[in-house]
Tab-separated table of C-alpha atoms and ligand atoms in Angstrom:
chain	number	residue	atom	x	y	z
A	18	MET	CA	5.961	-12.303	28.713
A	19	LYS	CA	2.483	-13.765	27.757
A	20	LYS	CA	1.915	-13.839	23.734
A	21	PHE	CA	-0.674	-11.512	21.566
A	22	GLY	CA	-2.716	-12.608	18.694
A	23	LEU	CA	-4.240	-10.695	15.987
A	24	ILE	CA	-7.750	-12.129	15.317
A	25	GLY	CA	-9.758	-11.698	12.274
A	26	GLU	CA	-11.187	-13.984	9.094
A	27	LYS	CA	-8.430	-13.630	6.738
A	28	LEU	CA	-5.037	-12.448	7.699
A	29	GLY	CA	-2.623	-13.138	5.052
A	30	HIS	CA	-1.973	-9.593	4.144
A	31	SER	CA	-1.166	-8.416	7.456
A	32	TYR	CA	1.340	-6.129	8.616
A	33	SER	CA	0.638	-6.105	12.087
A	34	PRO	CA	3.392	-8.669	13.277
A	35	LEU	CA	5.868	-7.001	11.707
A	36	ILE	CA	4.728	-3.243	13.175
A	37	HIS	CA	4.600	-5.293	16.691
A	38	SER	CA	7.819	-6.460	16.231
A	39	LYS	CA	9.561	-2.738	15.860
A	40	PHE	CA	7.263	-1.896	19.646
A	41	GLY	CA	8.039	-4.591	21.474
A	42	ASP	CA	9.853	-7.957	21.987
A	43	TYR	CA	6.711	-10.211	22.851
A	44	GLU	CA	5.012	-12.656	20.150
A	45	TYR	CA	2.472	-11.752	18.408
A	46	GLU	CA	0.745	-14.429	15.956
A	47	LEU	CA	-2.384	-14.293	13.400
A	48	CYS	CA	-5.234	-15.972	15.032
A	49	GLU	CA	-7.684	-17.081	11.285
A	50	ALA	CA	-10.695	-17.755	13.185
A	51	LYS	CA	-14.197	-17.967	12.312
A	52	GLU	CA	-17.307	-16.669	13.924
A	53	GLU	CA	-18.255	-19.960	15.840
A	54	GLU	CA	-14.606	-20.011	17.060
A	55	LEU	CA	-14.038	-16.594	18.589
A	56	GLU	CA	-15.195	-17.405	22.396
A	57	ALA	CA	-12.817	-20.165	22.585
A	58	LEU	CA	-9.644	-18.172	21.185
A	59	LEU	CA	-10.709	-15.311	23.329
A	60	LYS	CA	-10.443	-18.023	26.417
A	61	LYS	CA	-7.157	-19.114	26.003
A	62	GLU	CA	-5.125	-17.534	29.033
A	63	GLU	CA	-1.845	-17.654	27.139
A	64	TYR	CA	-2.625	-14.996	25.226
A	65	GLY	CA	-2.141	-11.988	27.332
A	66	GLY	CA	-4.783	-9.633	24.850
A	67	PHE	CA	-5.304	-9.520	20.986
A	68	ASN	CA	-5.904	-7.152	18.235
A	69	ILE	CA	-9.342	-7.700	16.362
A	70	THR	CA	-9.486	-7.045	12.638
A	71	ILE	CA	-12.356	-7.497	9.769
A	72	PRO	CA	-15.009	-8.459	10.330
A	73	TYR	CA	-15.226	-9.089	14.265
A	74	LYS	CA	-14.594	-5.324	15.457
A	75	LYS	CA	-18.497	-5.208	16.620
A	76	THR	CA	-19.058	-8.614	17.411
A	77	VAL	CA	-16.440	-8.934	20.022
A	78	LEU	CA	-18.077	-6.083	22.043
A	79	LYS	CA	-20.672	-8.819	23.467
A	80	LEU	CA	-17.750	-11.221	24.598
A	81	CYS	CA	-15.613	-8.769	26.751
A	82	ASP	CA	-16.444	-8.195	30.254
A	83	GLU	CA	-15.750	-4.550	30.564
A	84	ILE	CA	-15.768	-2.248	27.573
A	85	SER	CA	-13.897	1.433	27.270
A	86	ASP	CA	-16.164	4.176	27.069
A	87	THR	CA	-14.165	5.391	23.259
A	88	ALA	CA	-15.079	1.839	22.394
A	89	ARG	CA	-18.383	1.741	23.633
A	90	ALA	CA	-19.142	5.072	21.861
A	91	ILE	CA	-17.797	3.963	18.434
A	92	GLY	CA	-19.535	0.901	18.905
A	93	SER	CA	-16.148	-1.194	17.611
A	94	VAL	CA	-13.402	-2.827	19.897
A	95	ASN	CA	-9.663	-3.791	18.008
A	96	THR	CA	-7.479	-3.965	21.539
A	97	ILE	CA	-8.442	-6.754	23.725
A	98	ILE	CA	-6.876	-7.095	27.318
A	99	ARG	CA	-6.773	-9.987	29.567
A	100	SER	CA	-6.325	-8.667	32.795
A	101	GLU	CA	-4.940	-10.493	36.449
A	102	ASP	CA	-8.451	-11.786	37.253
A	103	GLY	CA	-8.711	-13.362	33.395
A	104	LYS	CA	-11.489	-9.972	32.525
A	105	LEU	CA	-11.793	-9.285	29.152
A	106	LYS	CA	-11.465	-5.579	29.204
A	107	GLY	CA	-12.273	-4.020	25.297
A	108	TYR	CA	-10.539	-0.794	24.341
A	109	ASN	CA	-10.790	0.995	20.547
A	110	THR	CA	-7.398	2.460	19.420
A	111	ASP	CA	-8.438	2.783	15.761
A	112	TYR	CA	-9.898	6.338	17.167
A	113	ASP	CA	-6.363	7.815	18.183
A	114	GLY	CA	-4.864	5.702	15.004
A	115	PHE	CA	-7.515	7.468	12.902
A	116	ILE	CA	-6.920	10.524	14.000
A	117	TYR	CA	-2.801	10.726	13.906
A	118	LEU	CA	-3.561	9.480	10.417
A	119	LEU	CA	-5.443	13.125	9.415
A	120	LYS	CA	-2.945	15.198	11.052
A	121	ALA	CA	0.056	13.218	9.038
A	122	ALA	CA	-1.571	13.781	6.263
A	123	LYS	CA	-2.746	17.428	6.968
A	124	ILE	CA	-6.139	16.679	6.403
A	125	ASP	CA	-8.120	19.061	8.082
A	126	VAL	CA	-11.706	18.000	8.398
A	127	LYS	CA	-13.430	21.159	10.496
A	128	GLY	CA	-16.715	22.456	8.562
A	129	MET	CA	-16.068	19.931	5.607
A	130	LYS	CA	-18.730	17.753	4.272
A	131	CYS	CA	-17.404	14.290	4.558
A	132	MET	CA	-17.988	11.107	2.736
A	133	VAL	CA	-17.182	7.501	4.159
A	134	LEU	CA	-17.561	4.750	1.979
A	135	GLY	CA	-18.684	1.772	3.837
A	136	SER	CA	-20.375	0.648	6.953
A	137	GLY	CA	-18.478	-1.691	8.854
A	138	GLY	CA	-16.034	-1.435	11.953
A	139	ALA	CA	-13.473	0.958	11.112
A	140	SER	CA	-16.382	2.808	9.367
A	141	LEU	CA	-18.128	3.572	12.838
A	142	THR	CA	-14.709	4.627	14.089
A	143	VAL	CA	-13.942	6.880	10.985
A	144	GLN	CA	-17.826	8.463	11.459
A	145	THR	CA	-16.741	8.925	15.242
A	146	VAL	CA	-13.617	11.004	14.478
A	147	LEU	CA	-14.966	13.394	11.612
A	148	ALA	CA	-17.798	14.452	14.150
A	149	ASP	CA	-15.335	14.782	17.207
A	150	MET	CA	-13.117	16.672	14.395
A	151	GLY	CA	-16.291	19.304	13.716
A	152	ALA	CA	-17.187	17.687	10.056
A	153	SER	CA	-20.064	19.894	8.993
A	154	GLU	CA	-21.972	17.093	7.570
A	155	ILE	CA	-21.034	13.114	7.415
A	156	VAL	CA	-22.441	11.066	4.858
A	157	ILE	CA	-22.077	6.794	4.689
A	158	ILE	CA	-21.988	5.176	1.356
A	159	SER	CA	-22.897	1.619	1.530
A	160	ARG	CA	-24.080	-1.206	-0.980
A	161	LYS	CA	-27.749	-1.466	0.586
A	162	GLY	CA	-27.967	1.624	2.384
A	163	GLU	CA	-30.001	4.722	2.066
A	164	ASN	CA	-27.102	6.243	0.643
A	165	ASN	CA	-25.093	3.602	-1.974
A	166	TYR	CA	-23.442	3.576	-5.369
A	167	GLU	CA	-26.325	4.247	-7.428
A	168	ASN	CA	-27.656	7.039	-5.843
A	169	ILE	CA	-24.205	8.795	-4.750
A	170	ASN	CA	-24.440	11.542	-7.345
A	171	ARG	CA	-26.520	13.319	-4.403
A	172	HIS	CA	-23.272	13.599	-3.036
A	173	PHE	CA	-20.813	14.720	-5.394
A	174	ASP	CA	-20.280	17.869	-3.471
A	175	SER	CA	-18.297	16.063	-1.029
A	176	GLU	CA	-15.028	17.860	0.260
A	177	ILE	CA	-13.405	14.564	2.048
A	178	ILE	CA	-13.410	11.017	0.720
A	179	VAL	CA	-12.617	8.408	3.288
A	180	ASN	CA	-12.670	5.035	2.037
A	181	THR	CA	-13.171	2.403	4.510
A	182	THR	CA	-14.638	-0.860	1.939
A	183	PRO	CA	-11.842	-3.063	0.936
A	184	VAL	CA	-12.386	-2.158	-2.650
A	185	GLY	CA	-8.586	-1.770	-4.175
A	186	MET	CA	-7.371	-3.939	-1.543
A	187	TYR	CA	-4.619	-6.404	-2.328
A	188	PRO	CA	-5.012	-8.745	-4.603
A	189	GLY	CA	-7.298	-6.180	-5.943
A	190	ASN	CA	-5.120	-3.972	-6.836
A	191	GLY	CA	-5.914	-1.156	-9.140
A	192	ARG	CA	-9.572	-0.794	-8.458
A	193	THR	CA	-11.499	2.019	-6.967
A	194	PRO	CA	-14.633	2.549	-5.437
A	195	VAL	CA	-15.489	5.789	-6.905
A	196	ASN	CA	-14.270	8.010	-9.575
A	197	LEU	CA	-12.738	10.939	-8.370
A	198	ASP	CA	-13.456	13.318	-11.369
A	199	ASP	CA	-17.071	13.263	-10.255
A	200	PHE	CA	-16.192	14.855	-7.305
A	201	LYS	CA	-15.275	19.050	-8.127
A	202	ASN	CA	-15.106	19.920	-4.825
A	203	CYS	CA	-13.068	17.162	-3.023
A	204	ARG	CA	-10.331	18.848	-0.869
A	205	GLY	CA	-8.682	15.210	0.427
A	206	VAL	CA	-8.622	11.674	0.403
A	207	VAL	CA	-7.954	9.231	2.818
A	208	ASP	CA	-8.129	5.282	2.279
A	209	LEU	CA	-7.173	3.004	5.342
A	210	ILE	CA	-5.787	0.486	3.106
A	211	TYR	CA	-2.419	0.003	3.360
A	212	ASN	CA	-1.631	-2.930	1.028
A	213	PRO	CA	-1.122	-1.761	-2.140
A	214	ASN	CA	1.041	1.485	-0.336
A	215	LYS	CA	-1.057	3.727	-2.665
A	216	THR	CA	-4.722	2.578	-3.866
A	217	LYS	CA	-5.701	3.740	-7.289
A	218	LEU	CA	-8.111	6.269	-5.197
A	219	VAL	CA	-5.020	7.536	-3.849
A	220	LEU	CA	-3.159	7.673	-7.289
A	221	ASP	CA	-5.676	9.332	-8.637
A	222	ALA	CA	-6.175	12.336	-5.980
A	223	MET	CA	-2.297	12.692	-6.324
A	224	ALA	CA	-2.570	13.187	-10.063
A	225	LYS	CA	-4.671	15.910	-9.238
A	226	SER	CA	-2.244	17.468	-6.686
A	227	LEU	CA	-4.918	16.649	-3.456
A	228	PRO	CA	-4.112	15.693	-0.106
A	229	ALA	CA	-4.239	12.185	0.032
A	230	THR	CA	-2.903	9.313	2.095
A	231	GLY	CA	-3.278	5.360	2.715
A	232	GLY	CA	-3.685	3.780	5.532
A	233	LEU	CA	-0.216	3.025	6.862
A	234	ALA	CA	0.402	5.527	9.551
A	235	MET	CA	-3.187	4.306	11.236
A	236	LEU	CA	-2.314	0.669	11.120
A	237	VAL	CA	1.019	2.045	13.044
A	238	ALA	CA	-0.395	4.060	15.128
A	239	GLN	CA	-3.140	2.074	16.473
A	240	ALA	CA	-0.991	-0.891	16.820
A	241	LYS	CA	1.356	1.440	19.120
A	242	GLU	CA	-1.398	2.386	21.342
A	243	SER	CA	-2.298	-1.618	21.578
A	244	SER	CA	1.067	-1.998	21.972
A	245	GLU	CA	0.966	0.532	25.053
A	246	PHE	CA	-2.405	-1.700	26.837
A	247	PHE	CA	-0.257	-5.223	25.809
A	248	GLN	CA	3.465	-4.125	27.771
A	249	ASN	CA	1.458	-1.855	30.108
A	250	LYS	CA	4.437	0.880	28.949
A	251	LYS	CA	4.284	4.499	27.374
A	252	ILE	CA	5.539	4.292	24.201
A	253	GLU	CA	6.606	7.515	22.316
A	254	ASP	CA	5.006	9.270	19.327
A	255	GLU	CA	8.058	9.399	17.224
A	256	GLU	CA	8.442	5.527	17.595
A	257	ILE	CA	5.348	5.748	14.758
A	258	GLU	CA	7.038	7.435	12.436
A	259	ASN	CA	10.574	5.124	12.900
A	260	ALA	CA	8.715	1.916	12.809
A	261	ILE	CA	6.167	3.797	9.405
A	262	ASP	CA	9.902	4.570	7.943
A	263	GLU	CA	10.996	0.761	8.846
A	264	VAL	CA	7.594	-1.132	7.831
A	265	ARG	CA	8.074	1.134	4.460
A	266	SER	CA	11.513	0.278	3.650
A	267	GLU	CA	11.319	-3.409	4.184
A	268	THR	CA	7.867	-3.566	2.400
A	269	LEU	CA	8.240	-1.461	-0.952
A	270	ASN	CA	9.728	-2.605	-4.024
A	271	ALA	CA	12.943	-0.701	-5.557
A	272	ILE	CA	12.072	-0.503	-9.239
A	273	LEU	CA	14.481	0.414	-11.488
A	274	ILE	CA	13.983	2.529	-14.914
A	275	GLY	CA	16.131	4.139	-17.591
A	276	MET	CA	17.651	3.973	-20.866
A	277	PRO	CA	18.012	0.375	-22.409
A	278	GLY	CA	21.125	-0.975	-21.515
A	279	ALA	CA	22.075	1.432	-18.855
A	280	GLY	CA	22.438	-1.619	-16.371
A	281	LYS	CA	18.822	-1.867	-14.616
A	282	THR	CA	19.421	-5.670	-14.709
A	283	LEU	CA	22.830	-5.202	-13.805
A	284	LEU	CA	22.778	-2.992	-10.699
A	285	GLY	CA	19.281	-4.585	-9.981
A	286	LYS	CA	21.043	-8.015	-8.792
A	287	GLU	CA	23.254	-6.084	-7.235
A	288	ILE	CA	21.343	-3.975	-4.814
A	289	ALA	CA	18.795	-7.356	-4.525
A	290	ASP	CA	22.243	-9.222	-3.431
A	291	ARG	CA	22.994	-6.694	-1.130
A	292	MET	CA	19.660	-6.105	0.662
A	293	GLY	CA	18.631	-9.564	0.380
A	294	ARG	CA	15.730	-9.612	-1.368
A	295	GLU	CA	14.018	-11.013	-4.437
A	296	PHE	CA	15.192	-10.061	-7.653
A	297	VAL	CA	12.548	-9.995	-10.891
A	298	ASP	CA	13.323	-8.844	-14.321
A	299	ILE	CA	10.359	-7.766	-16.190
A	300	ASP	CA	12.013	-8.742	-19.024
A	301	ASP	CA	13.338	-12.020	-18.177
A	302	MET	CA	9.378	-13.001	-17.051
A	303	ILE	CA	8.501	-12.098	-20.796
A	304	VAL	CA	10.756	-14.185	-22.186
A	305	GLU	CA	9.907	-17.010	-20.057
A	306	HIS	CA	6.063	-16.292	-20.492
A	307	GLU	CA	6.359	-16.055	-24.538
A	308	GLY	CA	8.865	-18.790	-24.898
A	309	MET	CA	10.695	-16.300	-27.462
A	310	SER	CA	13.970	-14.147	-26.891
A	311	ILE	CA	13.050	-10.197	-27.002
A	312	PRO	CA	14.308	-9.862	-30.574
A	313	GLU	CA	12.214	-12.661	-32.209
A	314	ILE	CA	8.770	-11.237	-29.948
A	315	PHE	CA	9.376	-7.546	-32.087
A	316	GLU	CA	9.871	-9.812	-35.410
A	317	LYS	CA	7.249	-12.452	-35.368
A	318	LYS	CA	4.474	-10.312	-33.039
A	319	GLY	CA	5.712	-6.644	-33.086
A	320	GLU	CA	5.651	-4.010	-30.592
A	321	SER	CA	2.563	-3.541	-29.482
A	322	TYR	CA	2.153	-7.143	-28.711
A	323	PHE	CA	5.556	-6.948	-26.380
A	324	ARG	CA	4.181	-3.848	-24.620
A	325	LYS	CA	0.870	-5.749	-23.879
A	326	VAL	CA	2.537	-8.404	-22.381
A	327	GLU	CA	5.261	-6.571	-20.591
A	328	THR	CA	2.508	-4.770	-18.900
A	329	GLU	CA	1.008	-7.998	-17.627
A	330	MET	CA	4.152	-9.166	-16.000
A	331	LEU	CA	4.612	-5.427	-14.817
A	332	GLU	CA	0.900	-5.936	-12.772
A	333	GLN	CA	2.270	-9.230	-11.442
A	334	ALA	CA	5.196	-8.427	-10.095
A	335	CYS	CA	4.336	-5.198	-8.512
A	336	VAL	CA	1.648	-6.173	-6.663
A	337	LYS	CA	3.910	-8.202	-4.332
A	338	THR	CA	6.226	-6.490	-1.394
A	339	GLY	CA	9.605	-6.380	-1.375
A	340	LEU	CA	11.226	-7.331	-4.217
A	341	VAL	CA	14.070	-5.325	-6.485
A	342	ILE	CA	12.347	-4.848	-9.843
A	343	ALA	CA	14.230	-4.188	-13.575
A	344	THR	CA	12.000	-2.976	-15.843
A	345	GLY	CA	12.718	-2.892	-19.790
A	346	GLY	CA	13.714	0.871	-20.805
A	347	GLY	CA	10.018	1.520	-22.847
A	348	ILE	CA	8.247	0.781	-19.332
A	349	VAL	CA	7.444	4.549	-19.523
A	350	LYS	CA	5.792	4.250	-23.081
A	351	LYS	CA	2.487	3.369	-21.914
A	352	LYS	CA	0.941	5.842	-19.008
A	353	LEU	CA	-0.737	2.955	-17.483
A	354	ASN	CA	2.349	1.547	-16.259
A	355	TYR	CA	2.556	4.338	-14.227
A	356	ASN	CA	-0.183	3.735	-11.726
A	357	ILE	CA	1.660	0.189	-11.565
A	358	ILE	CA	4.817	0.898	-10.379
A	359	LYS	CA	3.769	3.535	-7.883
A	360	GLN	CA	1.549	1.573	-6.035
A	361	ASN	CA	3.862	-0.473	-4.110
A	362	GLY	CA	7.526	1.349	-5.455
A	363	VAL	CA	10.085	3.576	-4.813
A	364	VAL	CA	11.328	4.139	-8.188
A	365	ILE	CA	14.956	4.536	-9.466
A	366	TRP	CA	16.128	6.066	-12.930
A	367	ILE	CA	19.761	4.576	-13.975
A	368	LYS	CA	21.382	7.306	-15.810
A	369	ARG	CA	24.186	6.347	-18.164
A	370	ASP	CA	25.733	8.173	-21.225
A	371	LEU	CA	24.182	7.610	-24.524
A	372	ASP	CA	27.739	6.688	-25.944
A	373	LYS	CA	28.303	3.657	-23.423
A	374	LEU	CA	24.639	2.206	-23.234
A	375	GLU	CA	24.353	-1.511	-24.655
A	376	THR	CA	22.392	-1.926	-27.702
A	377	ASP	CA	22.910	-6.009	-28.513
A	378	GLY	CA	19.795	-7.556	-28.134
A	379	ARG	CA	17.858	-4.573	-28.225
A	380	PRO	CA	15.815	-4.293	-31.361
A	381	LEU	CA	14.494	-0.545	-30.933
A	382	SER	CA	17.690	0.542	-29.984
A	383	GLN	CA	19.220	-0.632	-33.020
A	384	SER	CA	16.512	0.497	-35.076
A	385	MET	CA	16.598	4.582	-34.108
A	386	PRO	CA	19.333	6.788	-33.045
A	387	LEU	CA	19.695	6.784	-29.011
A	388	ASP	CA	19.415	10.543	-28.698
A	389	GLN	CA	16.009	10.547	-30.428
A	390	MET	CA	14.899	7.679	-27.876
A	391	TYR	CA	16.477	9.779	-25.092
A	392	GLU	CA	14.547	13.064	-26.084
A	393	GLU	CA	11.199	10.864	-26.439
A	394	ARG	CA	11.738	9.248	-22.817
A	395	LYS	CA	13.266	11.467	-20.604
A	396	ASP	CA	10.598	13.981	-19.133
A	397	ALA	CA	9.045	10.490	-18.782
A	398	TYR	CA	12.032	8.616	-16.556
A	399	SER	CA	12.403	11.928	-14.691
A	400	TYR	CA	8.602	12.356	-13.411
A	401	TRP	CA	8.253	8.728	-12.798
A	402	SER	CA	11.474	8.434	-10.641
A	403	ASP	CA	11.794	9.142	-6.862
A	404	PHE	CA	15.527	9.570	-7.503
A	405	PHE	CA	18.480	9.020	-9.653
A	406	ILE	CA	21.954	6.751	-9.685
A	407	ASN	CA	24.639	7.607	-12.259
A	408	ASN	CA	26.008	4.308	-13.441
A	409	ASN	CA	28.944	5.750	-15.646
A	410	GLU	CA	31.708	4.635	-13.581
A	411	GLU	CA	33.248	1.447	-15.252
A	412	ARG	CA	32.425	-1.803	-13.109
A	413	GLU	CA	34.202	-5.273	-12.937
B	519	ADP	N1	28.944	0.680	-14.862
B	519	ADP	C1	29.032	-0.340	-15.848
B	519	ADP	N2	30.330	-0.930	-16.081
B	519	ADP	C2	30.402	-1.834	-16.634
B	519	ADP	N3	29.506	-2.669	-17.814
B	519	ADP	C3	28.095	-2.104	-17.185
B	519	ADP	C4	27.803	-0.841	-16.429
B	519	ADP	N4	26.475	-0.785	-16.816
B	519	ADP	C5	26.328	-1.687	-17.373
B	519	ADP	N5	27.101	-2.885	-18.131
B	519	ADP	C6	26.770	-3.534	-18.892
B	519	ADP	O1	25.914	-2.715	-19.670
B	519	ADP	C7	24.842	-3.833	-20.293
B	519	ADP	C8	23.844	-3.840	-20.177
B	519	ADP	O2	23.446	-3.684	-18.641
B	519	ADP	P1	22.278	-4.459	-18.511
B	519	ADP	O3	22.143	-4.029	-16.831
B	519	ADP	O4	21.718	-5.159	-19.222
B	519	ADP	O5	21.041	-2.944	-18.827
B	519	ADP	P2	19.501	-2.949	-18.551
B	519	ADP	O6	18.654	-3.430	-17.738
B	519	ADP	O7	19.446	-1.452	-18.330
B	519	ADP	O8	19.306	-3.134	-20.527
B	519	ADP	C9	25.600	-5.155	-19.528
B	519	ADP	O9	26.569	-5.759	-20.173
B	519	ADP	C10	26.226	-4.829	-18.559
B	519	ADP	O10	26.977	-5.719	-17.652
B	520	S3P	O1	13.739	0.260	-24.259
B	520	S3P	C1	12.833	-0.410	-24.764
B	520	S3P	O2	11.811	0.023	-25.527
B	520	S3P	C2	13.432	-2.065	-24.437
B	520	S3P	C3	14.114	-2.204	-23.386
B	520	S3P	C4	15.022	-3.930	-23.197
B	520	S3P	O3	15.055	-4.041	-22.006
B	520	S3P	P1	16.319	-2.968	-20.962
B	520	S3P	O4	15.880	-2.143	-20.687
B	520	S3P	O5	16.419	-3.845	-20.431
B	520	S3P	O6	17.855	-3.455	-22.184
B	520	S3P	C5	13.175	-4.901	-23.880
B	520	S3P	O7	12.396	-4.637	-22.941
B	520	S3P	C6	12.689	-4.424	-25.186
B	520	S3P	O8	14.197	-4.773	-25.954
B	520	S3P	C7	12.670	-3.022	-24.891
B	521	MG	MG1	17.567	-5.079	-18.540
């Protein structure tokens, strides 16, 4: 089988090789290229085809010999196949990918005023889908366009918001292109970014109980259709959900929270070992960063300083993927830490009876009754976690 490639300017963040490995047994390479290198790269016969990403989805149109009706109508190509006679045919599988994403998130755009942030190749596809699915109005916000971030207040009545810009994408985690508080009529939010799994925009929407989704389902659904072209065979739609589950389970961080001394560090190491993952302990990062033990930091610099460094270390760990992360028991004391943990994390609450909790080396556990600490924190542990593990059985 021929090999295939992903062409883009910067590809370090891409999940595409992982996703394509779920759909077929072919080589799939990352091909970072400058614009002037595109033509020569497309001519390389060892590649049976390509996916195209930022910023070349429009550029490659003129380099294809044939273009599918959908890709031509949108003005954007994300899949190229080399036919037997060497001709390059361009397709757009993002179109079906975006439809899949809207359906999976149960976001109905019919009759809605939709705001699309960004005007690149992905935006063109989104605009076409929204129009085809009956949006009542589509407004494009771009930095230099007629509708821009200076006069965005004209469109504060938008009902659906779709982000196609890279604002909030790794490594720029935590940023958002708009303030959702301004959009009182908002009924749904779609962010095409898939790393982090939940951007600030998506987390803000979820905090308002609005339907919201990141872009992973679109990425996987478009890859499935591209893979059908690559292999010239049908792949069932249910394979999309399987691949999404596998990608999530391989990339999301497992993050342990719970009372001090409950066994987060102990179990975290064990889980990481069993899963073959890297283990990170936020307390250890703090100790290394400060060159002091935790009791020393509390004594010399105070708790608020400790919490500041704790948040910085948490940010560094949680923008990464595929880790097991043990936090300190007080991580839930700062609301700011919630989004940091949730962006890429499955959160596990480690529970252990209070009378079994180790208090050595834990200044706060020694300075207040544990039942009072538990009262203060238990609602947060419950709200922040996706599930819990009981750690009351004695281990070796
Ligand atoms: N199930 C268990 N059985 C026996 N010892 C445990 C168990 N869970 C935790 N411990 C011990 O309790 C202490 C605190 O555990 P640790 O993992 O450091 O907690 P945390 O990181 O949540 O503060 C450690 O000495 C650990 O070995
Ligand atoms: O609960 C807390 O406020 C703390 C818990 C400790 O971590 P462990 O939960 O690993 O003991 C450590 O971060 C610090 O002593 C503060
Ligand atoms: Mg610990």
